[in-house]
Amino acid sequence: MMIVPRRTAPGCNPRALFCVLAVVAVRRLSARVRAKREMCGTMASVTCYLSFMVPKRSDRMKRKLFSVALLLVVLLLAFGGPAQAQDKTLYWQRYDVEITVQKNGDLRVTETQELVFTSGAFRYGQREIELTRLAGISDVVVNELGKQQYRRSDVDAEYTYRVFQEGNRLKVRYNFPPTTDARRTIVIAYTVSGALRYYPDKGVDQLFWKAIPAGNPFPTQNSTITLRVPEPATFTNYGLYGAQGDATFQPGQREAVIRVKGRINAGQEVETVAEWQHGIVGGAPQPWQQQLDQEAERRAAGEQRKAQWGPVLNLTFGAVGGLLALGGPVLLYLWWYNKGRDRPVGLIADYLPEPPSDLPAGVVGTLLDESADLDDIVASLLDLARRGVIEIEEVKEPGFLGIGSSTDFIYRKTNSNVPLRPYEETLLKEVFEGRAERELSDLKNEFYRAIPTLRKQLYQEVVSEGFFKRSPETTRTQVGCLGGATLGLTFLVGAGLIAALGSLAEAAVCVPIGMGVIAIGIMILARYMPRRTEKGAEAVARWRAFKRYLQNLEKYTKVEDAATIFDRFLPYAVAFGLQNDFIRKFSEVDAPVPTWWIPAGYPRPYYGGDARPADAGGRIPGRAAPMPVEGGRSVPSLEGMSRGMGASLASMSAGLGSMLSSAGRTLTSQPGSSGGGRGSGFSGGGFSGGGGFSGGGSGGGGSSFG
């Protein structure tokens, strides 16, 4: 079977294309010369011929295009030429190996390689032989059938060869005249010492030799391997690994001829094995054989243990892993049911039109979702504004040349006599930092430092109110750490089991898998383990009824009749995450704007007086009656300022969210960061020796050409 060499596709050969274009160019130039000669006559004047040297514009354009095309061809030739030059191919028509076992235990190996060069020019070949599992190689001779004898030389010249060692390989380089599309039959012979295996206790000697090495870069069409032993030894078995052999074992043979069936692919290794009576061939076991036999004994003992204990261990580990993977989630559910589930509370009411208590909005938000988050902090700010502690003014600055504008918000203290909870005092302290007023933009990249303290104090509030026995965050952290510890234990147990028993039982991996399911389940369950007290469960039921009222306000009452509640209920809407829908509903019924909110473009105070809390006398916040202001204007309503109000709330949330993002980047930043089987084809029975095939045979290596 001939291997078709790789060639450049028709029409893509750069040299041929260059020649064609060159011929076309010469013909075009000759045609122009002949035409101009006929035009100018035989006694042409200098002026006539000079006109030929100055072509028209169209001719100049054509010449430019032709020059560009010619340049592209030259570049293609420059870059495509080396690639084509590297496209060298060959194959072995036959690769025959003769191995003669000598009386002293040495091997005389003769390789007959019939090479067919199909593409490219070749000047040398190189045979590489691995020096593992042998004592040495000597008496290397290279010849070529039908040619003059090769001589050994340290200089690479035609019909010479040299032998040298690089690392753990012996290399034989043979040089021949430049060869293209031809055949050469190279014969390489060498003597190998210390490559046999001796087993006196078994009464046999063995040969393992890689006749066709895995390092051959091209395929082999035919191969015949011949084995010989000295008299009176006879083969007790022989065969091949890596390919099928066409030979039948017959007792009493001193010569075995094995023909490899089929084609040997590039990179395919073929190893021959043989066995004969001990005591006829001289020699003693080499150190590499002793090491190989010890490894084989360990593997055999391991296989015996696996056959004895493997089924029992696989069944045990599989059962334990399945029990953990299936029973673990059930146990976790029972744990949550008994230790993390709130006491069931019946439906107190479908809805409540008023807050169940005077609990601040930030604390209510923490109670409902068991988490002190950004919504609770924003709700606390609005609750302080509702109670007259602060007011918020919207400020717009025109952009450059009056194009566009920028919006900011000023927080201003108005009353310091209102009783405050600890987290509210901290909130005011961190927002104002001792000042009377402060812009929201000033809080960027600064306020995040206060968030951990505020969250901790909000958790303390729900505990002090009797809603939880301990902080929900503490419960989540402890359960999460338990899950992390279980996951770490899973890795340790898994590594230990696989290292100790993995070779005996593949099912050992089932145990860490089951443990991993439990560990991940614990970490997921951590967020659901905070448990409210009986008081907390009842409070949650009532506040959820109030939340349903705010969610479905138009269902339970007329929004225009409830317009006066906007100021009081806005902080709770923020804590519940309903602020956008809440503002939209009230903006449609012309609800009055809270007195603590000063939109951009309106004088301060636009209600005729400073904002005051409901218990400070005068008007209740959110119930301001429209009254004239300077210039005869009436008090603005939500219909006119809902867009500004919504923008303010969105801006506050976005601003505080930016602080939280900055906190995350800062806390997580680090120095240097930017912040943020061989096949078997035996002809006879099994081998009786101790080493067997374990670890492979001697020889091997590969070939290369150039």
PDB file of C-alpha atoms in Angstrom, residues 343-538:
ATOM      1  CA  ARG A 343     -43.390  28.693  65.151  1.00  0.00           C
ATOM      2  CA  PRO A 344     -46.418  28.565  62.858  1.00  0.00           C
ATOM      3  CA  VAL A 345     -48.695  31.574  63.241  1.00  0.00           C
ATOM      4  CA  GLY A 346     -52.128  31.631  61.720  1.00  0.00           C
ATOM      5  CA  LEU A 347     -53.283  34.367  59.384  1.00  0.00           C
ATOM      6  CA  ILE A 348     -53.799  37.328  61.693  1.00  0.00           C
ATOM      7  CA  ALA A 349     -55.487  39.429  59.028  1.00  0.00           C
ATOM      8  CA  ASP A 350     -55.673  39.654  55.284  1.00  0.00           C
ATOM      9  CA  TYR A 351     -54.270  43.155  55.561  1.00  0.00           C
ATOM     10  CA  LEU A 352     -53.667  45.896  58.109  1.00  0.00           C
ATOM     11  CA  PRO A 353     -54.268  49.526  57.041  1.00  0.00           C
ATOM     12  CA  GLU A 354     -51.969  50.871  59.767  1.00  0.00           C
ATOM     13  CA  PRO A 355     -48.528  49.818  61.005  1.00  0.00           C
ATOM     14  CA  PRO A 356     -48.935  47.193  63.762  1.00  0.00           C
ATOM     15  CA  SER A 357     -46.620  49.182  66.043  1.00  0.00           C
ATOM     16  CA  ASP A 358     -44.358  52.206  66.109  1.00  0.00           C
ATOM     17  CA  LEU A 359     -41.335  50.072  65.223  1.00  0.00           C
ATOM     18  CA  PRO A 360     -38.988  52.062  62.929  1.00  0.00           C
ATOM     19  CA  ALA A 361     -38.916  51.066  59.268  1.00  0.00           C
ATOM     20  CA  GLY A 362     -35.256  49.944  59.322  1.00  0.00           C
ATOM     21  CA  VAL A 363     -35.915  47.524  62.175  1.00  0.00           C
ATOM     22  CA  VAL A 364     -39.066  46.229  60.441  1.00  0.00           C
ATOM     23  CA  GLY A 365     -37.103  45.489  57.267  1.00  0.00           C
ATOM     24  CA  THR A 366     -34.466  43.603  59.271  1.00  0.00           C
ATOM     25  CA  LEU A 367     -37.186  41.632  61.057  1.00  0.00           C
ATOM     26  CA  LEU A 368     -38.955  40.563  57.877  1.00  0.00           C
ATOM     27  CA  ASP A 369     -36.018  39.300  55.792  1.00  0.00           C
ATOM     28  CA  GLU A 370     -33.660  38.556  58.712  1.00  0.00           C
ATOM     29  CA  SER A 371     -31.036  40.723  57.042  1.00  0.00           C
ATOM     30  CA  ALA A 372     -29.908  44.295  57.666  1.00  0.00           C
ATOM     31  CA  ASP A 373     -29.344  45.603  54.166  1.00  0.00           C
ATOM     32  CA  LEU A 374     -29.134  48.840  52.206  1.00  0.00           C
ATOM     33  CA  ASP A 375     -32.923  49.224  51.951  1.00  0.00           C
ATOM     34  CA  ASP A 376     -33.140  49.299  55.746  1.00  0.00           C
ATOM     35  CA  ILE A 377     -30.508  52.058  55.961  1.00  0.00           C
ATOM     36  CA  VAL A 378     -32.260  54.183  53.320  1.00  0.00           C
ATOM     37  CA  ALA A 379     -35.597  53.590  55.059  1.00  0.00           C
ATOM     38  CA  SER A 380     -34.036  54.755  58.329  1.00  0.00           C
ATOM     39  CA  LEU A 381     -32.902  58.000  56.695  1.00  0.00           C
ATOM     40  CA  LEU A 382     -36.409  58.669  55.395  1.00  0.00           C
ATOM     41  CA  ASP A 383     -37.879  57.797  58.799  1.00  0.00           C
ATOM     42  CA  LEU A 384     -35.598  60.381  60.435  1.00  0.00           C
ATOM     43  CA  ALA A 385     -36.773  62.913  57.863  1.00  0.00           C
ATOM     44  CA  ARG A 386     -40.428  62.043  58.551  1.00  0.00           C
ATOM     45  CA  ARG A 387     -39.863  62.630  62.271  1.00  0.00           C
ATOM     46  CA  GLY A 388     -38.367  66.064  61.600  1.00  0.00           C
ATOM     47  CA  VAL A 389     -34.761  65.227  62.419  1.00  0.00           C
ATOM     48  CA  ILE A 390     -33.442  66.020  58.937  1.00  0.00           C
ATOM     49  CA  GLU A 391     -34.621  67.464  55.673  1.00  0.00           C
ATOM     50  CA  ILE A 392     -33.455  66.709  52.146  1.00  0.00           C
ATOM     51  CA  GLU A 393     -32.984  69.335  49.466  1.00  0.00           C
ATOM     52  CA  GLU A 394     -32.528  68.582  45.805  1.00  0.00           C
ATOM     53  CA  VAL A 395     -29.880  70.684  44.075  1.00  0.00           C
ATOM     54  CA  LYS A 396     -29.381  70.897  40.330  1.00  0.00           C
ATOM     55  CA  GLU A 397     -26.363  72.523  38.731  1.00  0.00           C
ATOM     56  CA  PRO A 398     -26.460  73.488  35.050  1.00  0.00           C
ATOM     57  CA  GLY A 399     -23.973  71.794  32.796  1.00  0.00           C
ATOM     58  CA  PHE A 400     -21.269  73.346  30.670  1.00  0.00           C
ATOM     59  CA  LEU A 401     -22.687  76.107  28.472  1.00  0.00           C
ATOM     60  CA  GLY A 402     -26.114  75.315  29.890  1.00  0.00           C
ATOM     61  CA  ILE A 403     -26.159  71.870  28.339  1.00  0.00           C
ATOM     62  CA  GLY A 404     -27.620  69.290  30.696  1.00  0.00           C
ATOM     63  CA  SER A 405     -27.420  69.406  34.462  1.00  0.00           C
ATOM     64  CA  SER A 406     -26.128  67.488  37.461  1.00  0.00           C
ATOM     65  CA  THR A 407     -28.201  66.578  40.505  1.00  0.00           C
ATOM     66  CA  ASP A 408     -27.115  66.295  44.109  1.00  0.00           C
ATOM     67  CA  PHE A 409     -28.898  66.146  47.464  1.00  0.00           C
ATOM     68  CA  ILE A 410     -28.229  68.111  50.633  1.00  0.00           C
ATOM     69  CA  TYR A 411     -28.972  66.478  53.977  1.00  0.00           C
ATOM     70  CA  ARG A 412     -29.647  69.096  56.637  1.00  0.00           C
ATOM     71  CA  LYS A 413     -30.225  68.707  60.390  1.00  0.00           C
ATOM     72  CA  THR A 414     -33.391  70.412  61.629  1.00  0.00           C
ATOM     73  CA  ASN A 415     -34.151  69.024  65.104  1.00  0.00           C
ATOM     74  CA  SER A 416     -31.793  67.419  67.597  1.00  0.00           C
ATOM     75  CA  ASN A 417     -34.318  66.903  70.428  1.00  0.00           C
ATOM     76  CA  VAL A 418     -36.016  63.795  69.017  1.00  0.00           C
ATOM     77  CA  PRO A 419     -35.232  60.536  70.928  1.00  0.00           C
ATOM     78  CA  LEU A 420     -33.047  58.259  68.820  1.00  0.00           C
ATOM     79  CA  ARG A 421     -32.087  54.609  68.860  1.00  0.00           C
ATOM     80  CA  PRO A 422     -28.382  53.643  68.825  1.00  0.00           C
ATOM     81  CA  TYR A 423     -28.311  52.782  65.134  1.00  0.00           C
ATOM     82  CA  GLU A 424     -30.032  56.099  64.314  1.00  0.00           C
ATOM     83  CA  GLU A 425     -27.431  58.021  66.297  1.00  0.00           C
ATOM     84  CA  THR A 426     -24.689  56.194  64.399  1.00  0.00           C
ATOM     85  CA  LEU A 427     -26.407  56.923  61.092  1.00  0.00           C
ATOM     86  CA  LEU A 428     -26.599  60.665  61.793  1.00  0.00           C
ATOM     87  CA  LYS A 429     -23.046  60.730  63.064  1.00  0.00           C
ATOM     88  CA  GLU A 430     -21.654  59.055  59.959  1.00  0.00           C
ATOM     89  CA  VAL A 431     -23.756  61.106  57.544  1.00  0.00           C
ATOM     90  CA  PHE A 432     -23.027  64.547  58.998  1.00  0.00           C
ATOM     91  CA  GLU A 433     -19.712  64.012  60.815  1.00  0.00           C
ATOM     92  CA  GLY A 434     -20.412  66.975  63.116  1.00  0.00           C
ATOM     93  CA  ARG A 435     -21.678  69.299  60.389  1.00  0.00           C
ATOM     94  CA  ALA A 436     -25.092  70.880  60.078  1.00  0.00           C
ATOM     95  CA  GLU A 437     -25.544  69.779  56.482  1.00  0.00           C
ATOM     96  CA  ARG A 438     -23.801  67.604  53.949  1.00  0.00           C
ATOM     97  CA  GLU A 439     -24.161  66.710  50.287  1.00  0.00           C
ATOM     98  CA  LEU A 440     -24.856  63.118  49.296  1.00  0.00           C
ATOM     99  CA  SER A 441     -21.934  63.145  46.870  1.00  0.00           C
ATOM    100  CA  ASP A 442     -19.588  63.689  49.823  1.00  0.00           C
ATOM    101  CA  LEU A 443     -20.536  60.279  51.205  1.00  0.00           C
ATOM    102  CA  LYS A 444     -19.112  58.364  48.278  1.00  0.00           C
ATOM    103  CA  ASN A 445     -16.170  56.118  49.173  1.00  0.00           C
ATOM    104  CA  GLU A 446     -16.568  57.088  52.851  1.00  0.00           C
ATOM    105  CA  PHE A 447     -19.908  55.892  54.174  1.00  0.00           C
ATOM    106  CA  TYR A 448     -19.123  52.207  53.548  1.00  0.00           C
ATOM    107  CA  ARG A 449     -17.025  52.183  56.717  1.00  0.00           C
ATOM    108  CA  ALA A 450     -20.169  52.682  58.775  1.00  0.00           C
ATOM    109  CA  ILE A 451     -22.216  49.920  57.139  1.00  0.00           C
ATOM    110  CA  PRO A 452     -20.862  47.021  59.267  1.00  0.00           C
ATOM    111  CA  THR A 453     -21.588  48.967  62.463  1.00  0.00           C
ATOM    112  CA  LEU A 454     -25.082  49.898  61.311  1.00  0.00           C
ATOM    113  CA  ARG A 455     -25.871  46.307  60.363  1.00  0.00           C
ATOM    114  CA  LYS A 456     -24.644  45.052  63.725  1.00  0.00           C
ATOM    115  CA  GLN A 457     -26.758  47.620  65.580  1.00  0.00           C
ATOM    116  CA  LEU A 458     -29.852  46.753  63.543  1.00  0.00           C
ATOM    117  CA  TYR A 459     -29.372  43.103  64.479  1.00  0.00           C
ATOM    118  CA  GLN A 460     -29.035  44.167  68.107  1.00  0.00           C
ATOM    119  CA  GLU A 461     -32.334  46.033  67.801  1.00  0.00           C
ATOM    120  CA  VAL A 462     -34.290  42.946  66.684  1.00  0.00           C
ATOM    121  CA  VAL A 463     -32.690  40.949  69.510  1.00  0.00           C
ATOM    122  CA  SER A 464     -33.417  43.606  72.152  1.00  0.00           C
ATOM    123  CA  GLU A 465     -37.023  43.800  70.930  1.00  0.00           C
ATOM    124  CA  GLY A 466     -37.325  40.076  71.642  1.00  0.00           C
ATOM    125  CA  PHE A 467     -37.790  39.013  68.020  1.00  0.00           C
ATOM    126  CA  PHE A 468     -34.684  36.776  67.983  1.00  0.00           C
ATOM    127  CA  LYS A 469     -32.746  35.078  70.747  1.00  0.00           C
ATOM    128  CA  ARG A 470     -29.517  35.976  69.007  1.00  0.00           C
ATOM    129  CA  SER A 471     -28.405  37.872  65.928  1.00  0.00           C
ATOM    130  CA  PRO A 472     -29.520  36.259  62.650  1.00  0.00           C
ATOM    131  CA  GLU A 473     -26.116  37.067  61.220  1.00  0.00           C
ATOM    132  CA  THR A 474     -24.423  35.127  64.027  1.00  0.00           C
ATOM    133  CA  THR A 475     -26.616  32.109  63.322  1.00  0.00           C
ATOM    134  CA  ARG A 476     -25.873  32.230  59.599  1.00  0.00           C
ATOM    135  CA  THR A 477     -22.152  32.586  60.235  1.00  0.00           C
ATOM    136  CA  GLN A 478     -22.002  29.664  62.643  1.00  0.00           C
ATOM    137  CA  VAL A 479     -23.991  27.332  60.403  1.00  0.00           C
ATOM    138  CA  GLY A 480     -21.996  28.449  57.362  1.00  0.00           C
ATOM    139  CA  CYS A 481     -18.729  27.748  59.183  1.00  0.00           C
ATOM    140  CA  LEU A 482     -20.056  24.305  60.071  1.00  0.00           C
ATOM    141  CA  GLY A 483     -20.726  23.690  56.380  1.00  0.00           C
ATOM    142  CA  GLY A 484     -17.248  24.914  55.459  1.00  0.00           C
ATOM    143  CA  ALA A 485     -15.656  22.670  58.083  1.00  0.00           C
ATOM    144  CA  THR A 486     -17.672  19.728  56.788  1.00  0.00           C
ATOM    145  CA  LEU A 487     -16.505  20.489  53.263  1.00  0.00           C
ATOM    146  CA  GLY A 488     -12.882  20.609  54.445  1.00  0.00           C
ATOM    147  CA  LEU A 489     -13.357  17.309  56.260  1.00  0.00           C
ATOM    148  CA  THR A 490     -14.812  15.931  53.034  1.00  0.00           C
ATOM    149  CA  PHE A 491     -11.611  16.713  51.139  1.00  0.00           C
ATOM    150  CA  LEU A 492      -9.453  15.181  53.870  1.00  0.00           C
ATOM    151  CA  VAL A 493     -11.532  12.011  54.117  1.00  0.00           C
ATOM    152  CA  GLY A 494     -11.735  11.722  50.342  1.00  0.00           C
ATOM    153  CA  ALA A 495      -7.992  12.165  49.870  1.00  0.00           C
ATOM    154  CA  GLY A 496      -7.256   9.638  52.623  1.00  0.00           C
ATOM    155  CA  LEU A 497      -9.676   7.019  51.335  1.00  0.00           C
ATOM    156  CA  ILE A 498      -8.578   7.335  47.724  1.00  0.00           C
ATOM    157  CA  ALA A 499      -4.886   7.238  48.665  1.00  0.00           C
ATOM    158  CA  ALA A 500      -5.282   4.256  51.008  1.00  0.00           C
ATOM    159  CA  LEU A 501      -8.010   2.200  49.368  1.00  0.00           C
ATOM    160  CA  GLY A 502      -8.636   3.729  45.952  1.00  0.00           C
ATOM    161  CA  SER A 503      -6.574   1.031  44.219  1.00  0.00           C
ATOM    162  CA  LEU A 504      -8.677  -1.674  45.878  1.00  0.00           C
ATOM    163  CA  ALA A 505     -12.136  -0.142  45.547  1.00  0.00           C
ATOM    164  CA  GLU A 506     -13.165   2.426  42.961  1.00  0.00           C
ATOM    165  CA  ALA A 507     -16.310   3.109  44.992  1.00  0.00           C
ATOM    166  CA  ALA A 508     -14.206   4.784  47.697  1.00  0.00           C
ATOM    167  CA  VAL A 509     -14.974   8.064  45.939  1.00  0.00           C
ATOM    168  CA  CYS A 510     -18.661   7.636  46.819  1.00  0.00           C
ATOM    169  CA  VAL A 511     -18.027   8.482  50.479  1.00  0.00           C
ATOM    170  CA  PRO A 512     -16.577  11.985  49.886  1.00  0.00           C
ATOM    171  CA  ILE A 513     -19.281  12.633  47.290  1.00  0.00           C
ATOM    172  CA  GLY A 514     -21.964  11.893  49.875  1.00  0.00           C
ATOM    173  CA  MET A 515     -20.183  14.040  52.450  1.00  0.00           C
ATOM    174  CA  GLY A 516     -19.892  16.829  49.905  1.00  0.00           C
ATOM    175  CA  VAL A 517     -23.652  16.767  49.346  1.00  0.00           C
ATOM    176  CA  ILE A 518     -24.173  17.249  53.088  1.00  0.00           C
ATOM    177  CA  ALA A 519     -21.554  20.026  53.301  1.00  0.00           C
ATOM    178  CA  ILE A 520     -23.091  21.981  50.431  1.00  0.00           C
ATOM    179  CA  GLY A 521     -26.538  21.418  51.921  1.00  0.00           C
ATOM    180  CA  ILE A 522     -25.414  22.890  55.250  1.00  0.00           C
ATOM    181  CA  MET A 523     -23.994  25.988  53.550  1.00  0.00           C
ATOM    182  CA  ILE A 524     -27.236  26.498  51.617  1.00  0.00           C
ATOM    183  CA  LEU A 525     -29.302  25.906  54.759  1.00  0.00           C
ATOM    184  CA  ALA A 526     -27.344  28.529  56.709  1.00  0.00           C
ATOM    185  CA  ARG A 527     -29.414  31.415  55.327  1.00  0.00           C
ATOM    186  CA  TYR A 528     -32.639  29.771  56.534  1.00  0.00           C
ATOM    187  CA  MET A 529     -31.505  28.824  60.046  1.00  0.00           C
ATOM    188  CA  PRO A 530     -32.136  32.119  61.961  1.00  0.00           C
ATOM    189  CA  ARG A 531     -35.202  31.393  64.073  1.00  0.00           C
ATOM    190  CA  ARG A 532     -37.566  34.036  65.384  1.00  0.00           C
ATOM    191  CA  THR A 533     -39.089  33.852  68.821  1.00  0.00           C
ATOM    192  CA  GLU A 534     -42.821  33.474  69.305  1.00  0.00           C
ATOM    193  CA  LYS A 535     -43.049  37.234  69.620  1.00  0.00           C
ATOM    194  CA  GLY A 536     -41.009  37.685  66.455  1.00  0.00           C
ATOM    195  CA  ALA A 537     -43.159  35.240  64.493  1.00  0.00           C
ATOM    196  CA  GLU A 538     -46.344  37.072  65.493  1.00  0.00           C
TER     197      GLU A 538
END
